[in-house]
Amino acid sequence: MAERKKQGDLTGDSFKSVAEEWRLGRSHILSPVSVKNIAQRLHTYVYPSIGSRPIADIKAPELLQLIRSIETKGHFETAHRVRGIVSEVFRYAIALGKTERDVANDIKGALKPLIKKHLAAITEPVNAGQLLRKIHTYSGTPVVRAALKLAPLIFVRPIELRTAKWDEINFETAEWRYTITKTNTPHIVPLARQALSIIESLQPITGKHAFIFPSHRRGNNPMSNNAILTALRKMGYAKSEMSGHGFRAMARTMLDEILGYRVDIIEHQLGHVPRDFQGRAYNRTKHLGERKLMMQAWADYLDQLKGNN
């Protein structure tokens, strides 16, 4: 067995050698955070057990034992993520002719299922109107009030909203251009008249800072990630009712089911469009004209909801 392990290392057929080749080949199309997480999981959970083993010799039972050792620590989501990474390595090895089977796929059904936690969101027009009116009369700081008003209009991820920078805003074209942190993908948010007005109102207050929504304690840092959540709780919304991420679900649902926009255009604006089969990022300007019209129609619709008692 020791001789077989040594041979696997020398010929480049060991699991680790194949995994590293796969990982390096993916590094240019993944975000730095994803690259770091994959490397950490491989080195922490996988390589110590099967890294030196010839990949063709690894069987489903020993891989299941590895994954269950992660589950016994209560890290169920990590166990699923590690299995997914290992499965990609096996599929890569199959393409190279180094093995014939993805044994990680064979154990998929043996893992303890994950209970998916859906982030709370308001998706009914009447309730959305009530939320918008509460936001309009919220008595927090000008920066938090502006962020709250902007969140439903542009429905970006909370981290993207609070870290928005002045130099990313083009007032002439009414666009916000930035890179999505989660996917390392360039993205464009067309700004409706209402959204642009909110941003412009902050210029006298935060224009001297890099961030549009700076921390009230340390102006060089962005607003706290709890600022919008805290405001929602102060307005009377519990965790089970609304979250900062919920503005995305609100827009996704109502743009589709009520305003009737095409799902692919909505998904593109949400930044959910996947890379193509060659790993290339999607074109950030795709459907841009239609997205601009959609964003203005969405802002106008929210005004209608806010005005309906």
PDB file of C-alpha atoms in Angstrom:
ATOM      1  CA  MET A   1       0.000   0.000   0.000  1.00  0.00           C
ATOM      2  CA  ALA A   2       2.840   2.409   0.905  1.00  0.00           C
ATOM      3  CA  GLU A   3       4.515   1.648  -2.401  1.00  0.00           C
ATOM      4  CA  ARG A   4       1.245   2.319  -4.231  1.00  0.00           C
ATOM      5  CA  LYS A   5       0.873   5.704  -2.473  1.00  0.00           C
ATOM      6  CA  LYS A   6       4.423   6.630  -3.393  1.00  0.00           C
ATOM      7  CA  GLN A   7       3.802   5.652  -6.997  1.00  0.00           C
ATOM      8  CA  GLY A   8       0.676   7.803  -7.084  1.00  0.00           C
ATOM      9  CA  ASP A   9       2.643  10.816  -5.924  1.00  0.00           C
ATOM     10  CA  LEU A  10       5.448  10.261  -8.430  1.00  0.00           C
ATOM     11  CA  THR A  11       3.168   9.826 -11.437  1.00  0.00           C
ATOM     12  CA  GLY A  12       0.856  12.713 -10.609  1.00  0.00           C
ATOM     13  CA  ASP A  13      -2.057  10.331 -10.126  1.00  0.00           C
ATOM     14  CA  SER A  14      -2.519  11.017  -6.430  1.00  0.00           C
ATOM     15  CA  PHE A  15      -5.715  12.738  -5.365  1.00  0.00           C
ATOM     16  CA  LYS A  16      -3.749  15.797  -4.196  1.00  0.00           C
ATOM     17  CA  SER A  17      -1.843  16.213  -7.459  1.00  0.00           C
ATOM     18  CA  VAL A  18      -5.043  15.991  -9.508  1.00  0.00           C
ATOM     19  CA  ALA A  19      -6.904  18.289  -7.097  1.00  0.00           C
ATOM     20  CA  GLU A  20      -4.179  20.931  -7.192  1.00  0.00           C
ATOM     21  CA  GLU A  21      -4.111  20.849 -10.985  1.00  0.00           C
ATOM     22  CA  TRP A  22      -7.909  21.275 -11.015  1.00  0.00           C
ATOM     23  CA  ARG A  23      -7.814  24.020  -8.383  1.00  0.00           C
ATOM     24  CA  LEU A  24      -5.136  26.062 -10.159  1.00  0.00           C
ATOM     25  CA  GLY A  25      -7.021  25.745 -13.426  1.00  0.00           C
ATOM     26  CA  ARG A  26     -10.128  27.222 -11.780  1.00  0.00           C
ATOM     27  CA  SER A  27      -8.386  30.014  -9.859  1.00  0.00           C
ATOM     28  CA  HIS A  28      -8.696  32.596 -12.654  1.00  0.00           C
ATOM     29  CA  ILE A  29     -12.489  32.236 -12.931  1.00  0.00           C
ATOM     30  CA  LEU A  30     -13.351  32.168  -9.218  1.00  0.00           C
ATOM     31  CA  SER A  31     -13.364  34.982  -6.702  1.00  0.00           C
ATOM     32  CA  PRO A  32     -10.346  35.175  -4.342  1.00  0.00           C
ATOM     33  CA  VAL A  33     -12.648  34.218  -1.460  1.00  0.00           C
ATOM     34  CA  SER A  34     -13.810  31.056  -3.254  1.00  0.00           C
ATOM     35  CA  VAL A  35     -10.235  30.102  -4.174  1.00  0.00           C
ATOM     36  CA  LYS A  36      -9.161  30.504  -0.556  1.00  0.00           C
ATOM     37  CA  ASN A  37     -12.106  28.500   0.792  1.00  0.00           C
ATOM     38  CA  ILE A  38     -11.518  25.603  -1.613  1.00  0.00           C
ATOM     39  CA  ALA A  39      -7.810  25.419  -0.727  1.00  0.00           C
ATOM     40  CA  GLN A  40      -8.574  25.548   2.987  1.00  0.00           C
ATOM     41  CA  ARG A  41     -11.143  22.755   2.812  1.00  0.00           C
ATOM     42  CA  LEU A  42      -8.883  20.509   0.760  1.00  0.00           C
ATOM     43  CA  HIS A  43      -5.901  20.983   3.078  1.00  0.00           C
ATOM     44  CA  THR A  44      -7.931  20.711   6.274  1.00  0.00           C
ATOM     45  CA  TYR A  45     -10.351  17.878   5.551  1.00  0.00           C
ATOM     46  CA  VAL A  46      -9.237  15.939   2.471  1.00  0.00           C
ATOM     47  CA  TYR A  47      -5.483  15.821   1.927  1.00  0.00           C
ATOM     48  CA  PRO A  48      -4.589  14.395   5.369  1.00  0.00           C
ATOM     49  CA  SER A  49      -6.752  11.334   4.666  1.00  0.00           C
ATOM     50  CA  ILE A  50      -6.610  10.662   0.928  1.00  0.00           C
ATOM     51  CA  GLY A  51      -4.250  13.263  -0.528  1.00  0.00           C
ATOM     52  CA  SER A  52      -1.429  10.809  -1.239  1.00  0.00           C
ATOM     53  CA  ARG A  53      -3.703   7.991  -2.421  1.00  0.00           C
ATOM     54  CA  PRO A  54      -3.895   7.208  -6.169  1.00  0.00           C
ATOM     55  CA  ILE A  55      -7.221   8.743  -7.160  1.00  0.00           C
ATOM     56  CA  ALA A  56      -8.264   5.629  -9.072  1.00  0.00           C
ATOM     57  CA  ASP A  57      -7.930   3.528  -5.891  1.00  0.00           C
ATOM     58  CA  ILE A  58     -10.206   5.656  -3.717  1.00  0.00           C
ATOM     59  CA  LYS A  59     -13.524   3.915  -3.029  1.00  0.00           C
ATOM     60  CA  ALA A  60     -16.848   5.249  -1.856  1.00  0.00           C
ATOM     61  CA  PRO A  61     -16.716   3.769   1.691  1.00  0.00           C
ATOM     62  CA  GLU A  62     -13.444   5.475   2.630  1.00  0.00           C
ATOM     63  CA  LEU A  63     -14.625   8.766   1.190  1.00  0.00           C
ATOM     64  CA  LEU A  64     -17.876   8.446   3.145  1.00  0.00           C
ATOM     65  CA  GLN A  65     -15.839   7.857   6.294  1.00  0.00           C
ATOM     66  CA  LEU A  66     -13.922  11.072   5.604  1.00  0.00           C
ATOM     67  CA  ILE A  67     -17.108  13.079   5.105  1.00  0.00           C
ATOM     68  CA  ARG A  68     -18.777  11.605   8.185  1.00  0.00           C
ATOM     69  CA  SER A  69     -15.801  12.628  10.289  1.00  0.00           C
ATOM     70  CA  ILE A  70     -16.762  16.207   9.378  1.00  0.00           C
ATOM     71  CA  GLU A  71     -20.421  15.569  10.217  1.00  0.00           C
ATOM     72  CA  THR A  72     -19.528  14.220  13.678  1.00  0.00           C
ATOM     73  CA  LYS A  73     -18.195  17.683  14.513  1.00  0.00           C
ATOM     74  CA  GLY A  74     -21.568  19.180  13.636  1.00  0.00           C
ATOM     75  CA  HIS A  75     -20.238  20.805  10.438  1.00  0.00           C
ATOM     76  CA  PHE A  76     -22.999  19.545   8.158  1.00  0.00           C
ATOM     77  CA  GLU A  77     -22.845  22.323   5.577  1.00  0.00           C
ATOM     78  CA  THR A  78     -19.060  21.975   5.383  1.00  0.00           C
ATOM     79  CA  ALA A  79     -19.478  18.235   4.809  1.00  0.00           C
ATOM     80  CA  HIS A  80     -21.707  18.898   1.807  1.00  0.00           C
ATOM     81  CA  ARG A  81     -19.333  21.522   0.437  1.00  0.00           C
ATOM     82  CA  VAL A  82     -16.310  19.231   0.795  1.00  0.00           C
ATOM     83  CA  ARG A  83     -18.156  16.408  -0.964  1.00  0.00           C
ATOM     84  CA  GLY A  84     -18.977  18.827  -3.799  1.00  0.00           C
ATOM     85  CA  ILE A  85     -15.337  19.876  -4.165  1.00  0.00           C
ATOM     86  CA  VAL A  86     -14.138  16.270  -4.156  1.00  0.00           C
ATOM     87  CA  SER A  87     -16.766  15.408  -6.768  1.00  0.00           C
ATOM     88  CA  GLU A  88     -15.446  18.122  -9.083  1.00  0.00           C
ATOM     89  CA  VAL A  89     -11.918  16.760  -8.667  1.00  0.00           C
ATOM     90  CA  PHE A  90     -13.096  13.260  -9.580  1.00  0.00           C
ATOM     91  CA  ARG A  91     -14.923  14.535 -12.666  1.00  0.00           C
ATOM     92  CA  TYR A  92     -11.750  16.349 -13.701  1.00  0.00           C
ATOM     93  CA  ALA A  93      -9.768  13.135 -13.186  1.00  0.00           C
ATOM     94  CA  ILE A  94     -12.246  11.229 -15.356  1.00  0.00           C
ATOM     95  CA  ALA A  95     -11.677  13.752 -18.164  1.00  0.00           C
ATOM     96  CA  LEU A  96      -7.922  13.216 -17.814  1.00  0.00           C
ATOM     97  CA  GLY A  97      -8.296   9.439 -17.928  1.00  0.00           C
ATOM     98  CA  LYS A  98      -6.939   8.982 -14.396  1.00  0.00           C
ATOM     99  CA  THR A  99     -10.060   7.319 -13.014  1.00  0.00           C
ATOM    100  CA  GLU A 100     -13.375   6.005 -14.298  1.00  0.00           C
ATOM    101  CA  ARG A 101     -15.900   6.905 -11.618  1.00  0.00           C
ATOM    102  CA  ASP A 102     -16.956   9.858  -9.460  1.00  0.00           C
ATOM    103  CA  VAL A 103     -17.250   8.064  -6.126  1.00  0.00           C
ATOM    104  CA  ALA A 104     -18.121  11.361  -4.422  1.00  0.00           C
ATOM    105  CA  ASN A 105     -21.383  11.322  -6.343  1.00  0.00           C
ATOM    106  CA  ASP A 106     -22.039   7.773  -5.134  1.00  0.00           C
ATOM    107  CA  ILE A 107     -22.125   8.880  -1.486  1.00  0.00           C
ATOM    108  CA  LYS A 108     -24.262  11.971  -2.045  1.00  0.00           C
ATOM    109  CA  GLY A 109     -27.408  10.333  -0.701  1.00  0.00           C
ATOM    110  CA  ALA A 110     -25.618   9.029   2.403  1.00  0.00           C
ATOM    111  CA  LEU A 111     -24.935  12.495   3.823  1.00  0.00           C
ATOM    112  CA  LYS A 112     -27.204  14.019   6.424  1.00  0.00           C
ATOM    113  CA  PRO A 113     -29.566  16.405   4.640  1.00  0.00           C
ATOM    114  CA  LEU A 114     -29.266  20.120   5.154  1.00  0.00           C
ATOM    115  CA  ILE A 115     -32.198  22.144   6.401  1.00  0.00           C
ATOM    116  CA  LYS A 116     -32.298  25.135   4.104  1.00  0.00           C
ATOM    117  CA  LYS A 117     -32.825  28.441   5.852  1.00  0.00           C
ATOM    118  CA  HIS A 118     -34.746  30.877   3.707  1.00  0.00           C
ATOM    119  CA  LEU A 119     -34.013  34.510   4.474  1.00  0.00           C
ATOM    120  CA  ALA A 120     -37.138  36.343   5.514  1.00  0.00           C
ATOM    121  CA  ALA A 121     -38.708  38.533   2.843  1.00  0.00           C
ATOM    122  CA  ILE A 122     -41.920  40.438   2.182  1.00  0.00           C
ATOM    123  CA  THR A 123     -43.318  39.590  -1.247  1.00  0.00           C
ATOM    124  CA  GLU A 124     -46.975  40.646  -1.042  1.00  0.00           C
ATOM    125  CA  PRO A 125     -47.836  44.105  -2.489  1.00  0.00           C
ATOM    126  CA  VAL A 126     -49.908  45.273   0.488  1.00  0.00           C
ATOM    127  CA  ASN A 127     -47.224  44.306   3.000  1.00  0.00           C
ATOM    128  CA  ALA A 128     -44.526  45.784   0.786  1.00  0.00           C
ATOM    129  CA  GLY A 129     -46.414  49.084   0.716  1.00  0.00           C
ATOM    130  CA  GLN A 130     -46.591  49.118   4.512  1.00  0.00           C
ATOM    131  CA  LEU A 131     -42.843  48.459   4.710  1.00  0.00           C
ATOM    132  CA  LEU A 132     -42.071  51.269   2.276  1.00  0.00           C
ATOM    133  CA  ARG A 133     -44.168  53.726   4.283  1.00  0.00           C
ATOM    134  CA  LYS A 134     -42.381  52.745   7.491  1.00  0.00           C
ATOM    135  CA  ILE A 135     -39.032  53.244   5.760  1.00  0.00           C
ATOM    136  CA  HIS A 136     -40.171  56.666   4.543  1.00  0.00           C
ATOM    137  CA  THR A 137     -40.948  57.814   8.098  1.00  0.00           C
ATOM    138  CA  TYR A 138     -38.014  56.099   9.827  1.00  0.00           C
ATOM    139  CA  SER A 139     -36.199  58.478  12.175  1.00  0.00           C
ATOM    140  CA  GLY A 140     -32.661  57.069  12.065  1.00  0.00           C
ATOM    141  CA  THR A 141     -29.507  58.831  10.875  1.00  0.00           C
ATOM    142  CA  PRO A 142     -29.548  60.334   7.350  1.00  0.00           C
ATOM    143  CA  VAL A 143     -27.109  57.693   6.106  1.00  0.00           C
ATOM    144  CA  VAL A 144     -29.151  54.727   7.381  1.00  0.00           C
ATOM    145  CA  ARG A 145     -32.399  56.311   6.175  1.00  0.00           C
ATOM    146  CA  ALA A 146     -30.943  56.755   2.694  1.00  0.00           C
ATOM    147  CA  ALA A 147     -29.638  53.167   2.626  1.00  0.00           C
ATOM    148  CA  LEU A 148     -33.054  51.873   3.676  1.00  0.00           C
ATOM    149  CA  LYS A 149     -34.802  53.869   0.955  1.00  0.00           C
ATOM    150  CA  LEU A 150     -32.315  52.725  -1.672  1.00  0.00           C
ATOM    151  CA  ALA A 151     -32.322  49.010  -0.733  1.00  0.00           C
ATOM    152  CA  PRO A 152     -35.722  48.117  -2.283  1.00  0.00           C
ATOM    153  CA  LEU A 153     -35.029  50.227  -5.383  1.00  0.00           C
ATOM    154  CA  ILE A 154     -31.785  48.528  -6.426  1.00  0.00           C
ATOM    155  CA  PHE A 155     -32.067  45.156  -4.551  1.00  0.00           C
ATOM    156  CA  VAL A 156     -28.348  44.397  -4.410  1.00  0.00           C
ATOM    157  CA  ARG A 157     -26.738  42.233  -1.736  1.00  0.00           C
ATOM    158  CA  PRO A 158     -26.458  44.023   1.645  1.00  0.00           C
ATOM    159  CA  ILE A 159     -22.653  43.965   1.567  1.00  0.00           C
ATOM    160  CA  GLU A 160     -22.669  45.572  -1.881  1.00  0.00           C
ATOM    161  CA  LEU A 161     -25.014  48.334  -0.750  1.00  0.00           C
ATOM    162  CA  ARG A 162     -23.092  49.314   2.356  1.00  0.00           C
ATOM    163  CA  THR A 163     -19.706  49.234   0.578  1.00  0.00           C
ATOM    164  CA  ALA A 164     -20.830  51.283  -2.447  1.00  0.00           C
ATOM    165  CA  LYS A 165     -18.323  54.014  -3.363  1.00  0.00           C
ATOM    166  CA  TRP A 166     -18.811  57.439  -4.854  1.00  0.00           C
ATOM    167  CA  ASP A 167     -16.349  56.795  -7.688  1.00  0.00           C
ATOM    168  CA  GLU A 168     -18.493  53.855  -8.841  1.00  0.00           C
ATOM    169  CA  ILE A 169     -21.485  56.084  -9.583  1.00  0.00           C
ATOM    170  CA  ASN A 170     -21.868  57.639 -13.038  1.00  0.00           C
ATOM    171  CA  PHE A 171     -24.413  60.438 -12.661  1.00  0.00           C
ATOM    172  CA  GLU A 172     -24.479  61.186 -16.400  1.00  0.00           C
ATOM    173  CA  THR A 173     -25.483  57.670 -17.416  1.00  0.00           C
ATOM    174  CA  ALA A 174     -27.370  56.995 -14.151  1.00  0.00           C
ATOM    175  CA  GLU A 175     -25.446  53.788 -13.475  1.00  0.00           C
ATOM    176  CA  TRP A 176     -23.627  52.160 -10.594  1.00  0.00           C
ATOM    177  CA  ARG A 177     -20.784  49.938 -11.822  1.00  0.00           C
ATOM    178  CA  TYR A 178     -18.908  47.694  -9.410  1.00  0.00           C
ATOM    179  CA  THR A 179     -17.583  44.154  -8.996  1.00  0.00           C
ATOM    180  CA  ILE A 180     -19.757  41.597  -7.224  1.00  0.00           C
ATOM    181  CA  THR A 181     -17.717  40.347  -4.258  1.00  0.00           C
ATOM    182  CA  LYS A 182     -19.308  36.911  -4.207  1.00  0.00           C
ATOM    183  CA  THR A 183     -18.501  36.046  -7.827  1.00  0.00           C
ATOM    184  CA  ASN A 184     -15.776  38.570  -8.714  1.00  0.00           C
ATOM    185  CA  THR A 185     -17.983  39.612 -11.638  1.00  0.00           C
ATOM    186  CA  PRO A 186     -18.344  43.168 -13.034  1.00  0.00           C
ATOM    187  CA  HIS A 187     -21.926  44.343 -12.636  1.00  0.00           C
ATOM    188  CA  ILE A 188     -24.099  47.306 -13.627  1.00  0.00           C
ATOM    189  CA  VAL A 189     -27.061  48.656 -11.680  1.00  0.00           C
ATOM    190  CA  PRO A 190     -29.158  51.126 -13.697  1.00  0.00           C
ATOM    191  CA  LEU A 191     -30.345  53.867 -11.348  1.00  0.00           C
ATOM    192  CA  ALA A 192     -33.940  55.011 -11.620  1.00  0.00           C
ATOM    193  CA  ARG A 193     -34.715  58.669 -11.013  1.00  0.00           C
ATOM    194  CA  GLN A 194     -35.766  57.901  -7.458  1.00  0.00           C
ATOM    195  CA  ALA A 195     -32.552  56.005  -6.703  1.00  0.00           C
ATOM    196  CA  LEU A 196     -30.367  58.692  -8.197  1.00  0.00           C
ATOM    197  CA  SER A 197     -32.153  61.345  -6.136  1.00  0.00           C
ATOM    198  CA  ILE A 198     -31.449  59.462  -2.897  1.00  0.00           C
ATOM    199  CA  ILE A 199     -27.760  59.117  -3.742  1.00  0.00           C
ATOM    200  CA  GLU A 200     -27.481  62.794  -4.705  1.00  0.00           C
ATOM    201  CA  SER A 201     -29.067  63.823  -1.402  1.00  0.00           C
ATOM    202  CA  LEU A 202     -26.130  62.233   0.425  1.00  0.00           C
ATOM    203  CA  GLN A 203     -23.400  64.108  -1.426  1.00  0.00           C
ATOM    204  CA  PRO A 204     -23.344  67.075   0.993  1.00  0.00           C
ATOM    205  CA  ILE A 205     -23.222  64.635   3.915  1.00  0.00           C
ATOM    206  CA  THR A 206     -20.832  61.843   2.854  1.00  0.00           C
ATOM    207  CA  GLY A 207     -19.345  63.129  -0.405  1.00  0.00           C
ATOM    208  CA  LYS A 208     -15.953  63.708   1.222  1.00  0.00           C
ATOM    209  CA  HIS A 209     -15.700  60.000   2.084  1.00  0.00           C
ATOM    210  CA  ALA A 210     -14.877  57.099  -0.229  1.00  0.00           C
ATOM    211  CA  PHE A 211     -18.004  55.202   0.802  1.00  0.00           C
ATOM    212  CA  ILE A 212     -21.470  56.517   0.065  1.00  0.00           C
ATOM    213  CA  PHE A 213     -22.668  54.990   3.337  1.00  0.00           C
ATOM    214  CA  PRO A 214     -19.752  55.445   5.756  1.00  0.00           C
ATOM    215  CA  SER A 215     -19.675  54.347   9.371  1.00  0.00           C
ATOM    216  CA  HIS A 216     -20.810  57.133  11.699  1.00  0.00           C
ATOM    217  CA  ARG A 217     -17.934  56.252  14.031  1.00  0.00           C
ATOM    218  CA  ARG A 218     -15.129  55.710  11.517  1.00  0.00           C
ATOM    219  CA  GLY A 219     -15.741  57.576   8.288  1.00  0.00           C
ATOM    220  CA  ASN A 220     -13.073  55.635   6.400  1.00  0.00           C
ATOM    221  CA  ASN A 221     -15.037  52.402   6.927  1.00  0.00           C
ATOM    222  CA  PRO A 222     -18.387  51.450   5.402  1.00  0.00           C
ATOM    223  CA  MET A 223     -21.614  51.371   7.354  1.00  0.00           C
ATOM    224  CA  SER A 224     -22.033  48.438   9.752  1.00  0.00           C
ATOM    225  CA  ASN A 225     -23.540  45.266   8.314  1.00  0.00           C
ATOM    226  CA  ASN A 226     -26.082  45.398  11.153  1.00  0.00           C
ATOM    227  CA  ALA A 227     -27.310  48.930  10.424  1.00  0.00           C
ATOM    228  CA  ILE A 228     -30.189  47.979   8.122  1.00  0.00           C
ATOM    229  CA  LEU A 229     -31.114  44.917  10.205  1.00  0.00           C
ATOM    230  CA  THR A 230     -31.241  47.047  13.342  1.00  0.00           C
ATOM    231  CA  ALA A 231     -33.439  49.598  11.571  1.00  0.00           C
ATOM    232  CA  LEU A 232     -35.847  46.872  10.420  1.00  0.00           C
ATOM    233  CA  ARG A 233     -36.109  45.561  13.973  1.00  0.00           C
ATOM    234  CA  LYS A 234     -36.781  49.081  15.290  1.00  0.00           C
ATOM    235  CA  MET A 235     -39.582  49.386  12.744  1.00  0.00           C
ATOM    236  CA  GLY A 236     -41.149  46.277  14.244  1.00  0.00           C
ATOM    237  CA  TYR A 237     -40.055  43.598  11.758  1.00  0.00           C
ATOM    238  CA  ALA A 238     -38.884  40.361  13.356  1.00  0.00           C
ATOM    239  CA  LYS A 239     -36.252  38.014  11.930  1.00  0.00           C
ATOM    240  CA  SER A 240     -39.006  35.811  10.553  1.00  0.00           C
ATOM    241  CA  GLU A 241     -40.589  38.739   8.642  1.00  0.00           C
ATOM    242  CA  MET A 242     -37.865  40.701   6.854  1.00  0.00           C
ATOM    243  CA  SER A 243     -34.103  40.759   6.386  1.00  0.00           C
ATOM    244  CA  GLY A 244     -31.658  42.985   4.559  1.00  0.00           C
ATOM    245  CA  HIS A 245     -31.342  40.291   1.905  1.00  0.00           C
ATOM    246  CA  GLY A 246     -35.124  40.142   1.666  1.00  0.00           C
ATOM    247  CA  PHE A 247     -35.286  43.147  -0.665  1.00  0.00           C
ATOM    248  CA  ARG A 248     -33.784  40.919  -3.366  1.00  0.00           C
ATOM    249  CA  ALA A 249     -36.473  38.276  -2.913  1.00  0.00           C
ATOM    250  CA  MET A 250     -39.119  41.002  -2.916  1.00  0.00           C
ATOM    251  CA  ALA A 251     -37.948  42.319  -6.265  1.00  0.00           C
ATOM    252  CA  ARG A 252     -37.382  38.845  -7.745  1.00  0.00           C
ATOM    253  CA  THR A 253     -40.911  37.725  -6.885  1.00  0.00           C
ATOM    254  CA  MET A 254     -42.878  40.861  -7.708  1.00  0.00           C
ATOM    255  CA  LEU A 255     -41.040  41.749 -10.925  1.00  0.00           C
ATOM    256  CA  ASP A 256     -41.867  38.265 -12.184  1.00  0.00           C
ATOM    257  CA  GLU A 257     -45.323  37.566 -10.800  1.00  0.00           C
ATOM    258  CA  ILE A 258     -46.830  41.054 -10.800  1.00  0.00           C
ATOM    259  CA  LEU A 259     -44.993  43.224 -13.340  1.00  0.00           C
ATOM    260  CA  GLY A 260     -44.407  40.291 -15.685  1.00  0.00           C
ATOM    261  CA  TYR A 261     -40.743  40.815 -16.570  1.00  0.00           C
ATOM    262  CA  ARG A 262     -38.758  37.981 -18.118  1.00  0.00           C
ATOM    263  CA  VAL A 263     -36.983  35.852 -15.551  1.00  0.00           C
ATOM    264  CA  ASP A 264     -33.648  35.947 -17.389  1.00  0.00           C
ATOM    265  CA  ILE A 265     -33.607  39.765 -17.287  1.00  0.00           C
ATOM    266  CA  ILE A 266     -34.473  39.784 -13.585  1.00  0.00           C
ATOM    267  CA  GLU A 267     -31.805  37.179 -12.828  1.00  0.00           C
ATOM    268  CA  HIS A 268     -29.227  39.126 -14.784  1.00  0.00           C
ATOM    269  CA  GLN A 269     -29.994  42.246 -12.774  1.00  0.00           C
ATOM    270  CA  LEU A 270     -29.726  40.242  -9.556  1.00  0.00           C
ATOM    271  CA  GLY A 271     -26.277  39.095 -10.644  1.00  0.00           C
ATOM    272  CA  HIS A 272     -27.386  35.443 -10.617  1.00  0.00           C
ATOM    273  CA  VAL A 273     -26.481  34.669 -14.217  1.00  0.00           C
ATOM    274  CA  PRO A 274     -23.891  31.851 -14.180  1.00  0.00           C
ATOM    275  CA  ARG A 275     -20.667  31.755 -16.134  1.00  0.00           C
ATOM    276  CA  ASP A 276     -20.753  29.925 -19.430  1.00  0.00           C
ATOM    277  CA  PHE A 277     -19.390  26.429 -19.980  1.00  0.00           C
ATOM    278  CA  GLN A 278     -15.910  27.820 -20.690  1.00  0.00           C
ATOM    279  CA  GLY A 279     -15.855  29.657 -17.373  1.00  0.00           C
ATOM    280  CA  ARG A 280     -16.209  33.132 -18.866  1.00  0.00           C
ATOM    281  CA  ALA A 281     -18.118  35.733 -16.899  1.00  0.00           C
ATOM    282  CA  TYR A 282     -21.429  36.876 -18.314  1.00  0.00           C
ATOM    283  CA  ASN A 283     -21.602  40.119 -20.260  1.00  0.00           C
ATOM    284  CA  ARG A 284     -22.512  42.838 -17.775  1.00  0.00           C
ATOM    285  CA  THR A 285     -24.096  44.973 -20.504  1.00  0.00           C
ATOM    286  CA  LYS A 286     -26.457  42.216 -21.661  1.00  0.00           C
ATOM    287  CA  HIS A 287     -30.107  43.348 -21.692  1.00  0.00           C
ATOM    288  CA  LEU A 288     -28.917  46.689 -20.307  1.00  0.00           C
ATOM    289  CA  GLY A 289     -31.516  48.721 -22.198  1.00  0.00           C
ATOM    290  CA  GLU A 290     -34.321  46.462 -20.997  1.00  0.00           C
ATOM    291  CA  ARG A 291     -32.907  46.440 -17.479  1.00  0.00           C
ATOM    292  CA  LYS A 292     -32.903  50.248 -17.368  1.00  0.00           C
ATOM    293  CA  LEU A 293     -36.570  50.311 -18.326  1.00  0.00           C
ATOM    294  CA  MET A 294     -37.327  47.594 -15.784  1.00  0.00           C
ATOM    295  CA  MET A 295     -35.548  49.409 -12.948  1.00  0.00           C
ATOM    296  CA  GLN A 296     -37.473  52.625 -13.636  1.00  0.00           C
ATOM    297  CA  ALA A 297     -40.766  50.748 -13.850  1.00  0.00           C
ATOM    298  CA  TRP A 298     -39.921  48.995 -10.572  1.00  0.00           C
ATOM    299  CA  ALA A 299     -39.200  52.310  -8.840  1.00  0.00           C
ATOM    300  CA  ASP A 300     -42.458  53.768 -10.129  1.00  0.00           C
ATOM    301  CA  TYR A 301     -44.348  50.681  -8.948  1.00  0.00           C
ATOM    302  CA  LEU A 302     -42.828  50.988  -5.462  1.00  0.00           C
ATOM    303  CA  ASP A 303     -43.987  54.614  -5.374  1.00  0.00           C
ATOM    304  CA  GLN A 304     -47.496  53.400  -6.157  1.00  0.00           C
ATOM    305  CA  LEU A 305     -47.352  50.835  -3.364  1.00  0.00           C
ATOM    306  CA  LYS A 306     -46.034  53.401  -0.904  1.00  0.00           C
ATOM    307  CA  GLY A 307     -48.908  55.735  -1.776  1.00  0.00           C
ATOM    308  CA  ASN A 308     -51.634  53.103  -1.432  1.00  0.00           C
ATOM    309  CA  ASN A 309     -53.107  53.032   2.089  1.00  0.00           C
TER     310      ASN A 309
END
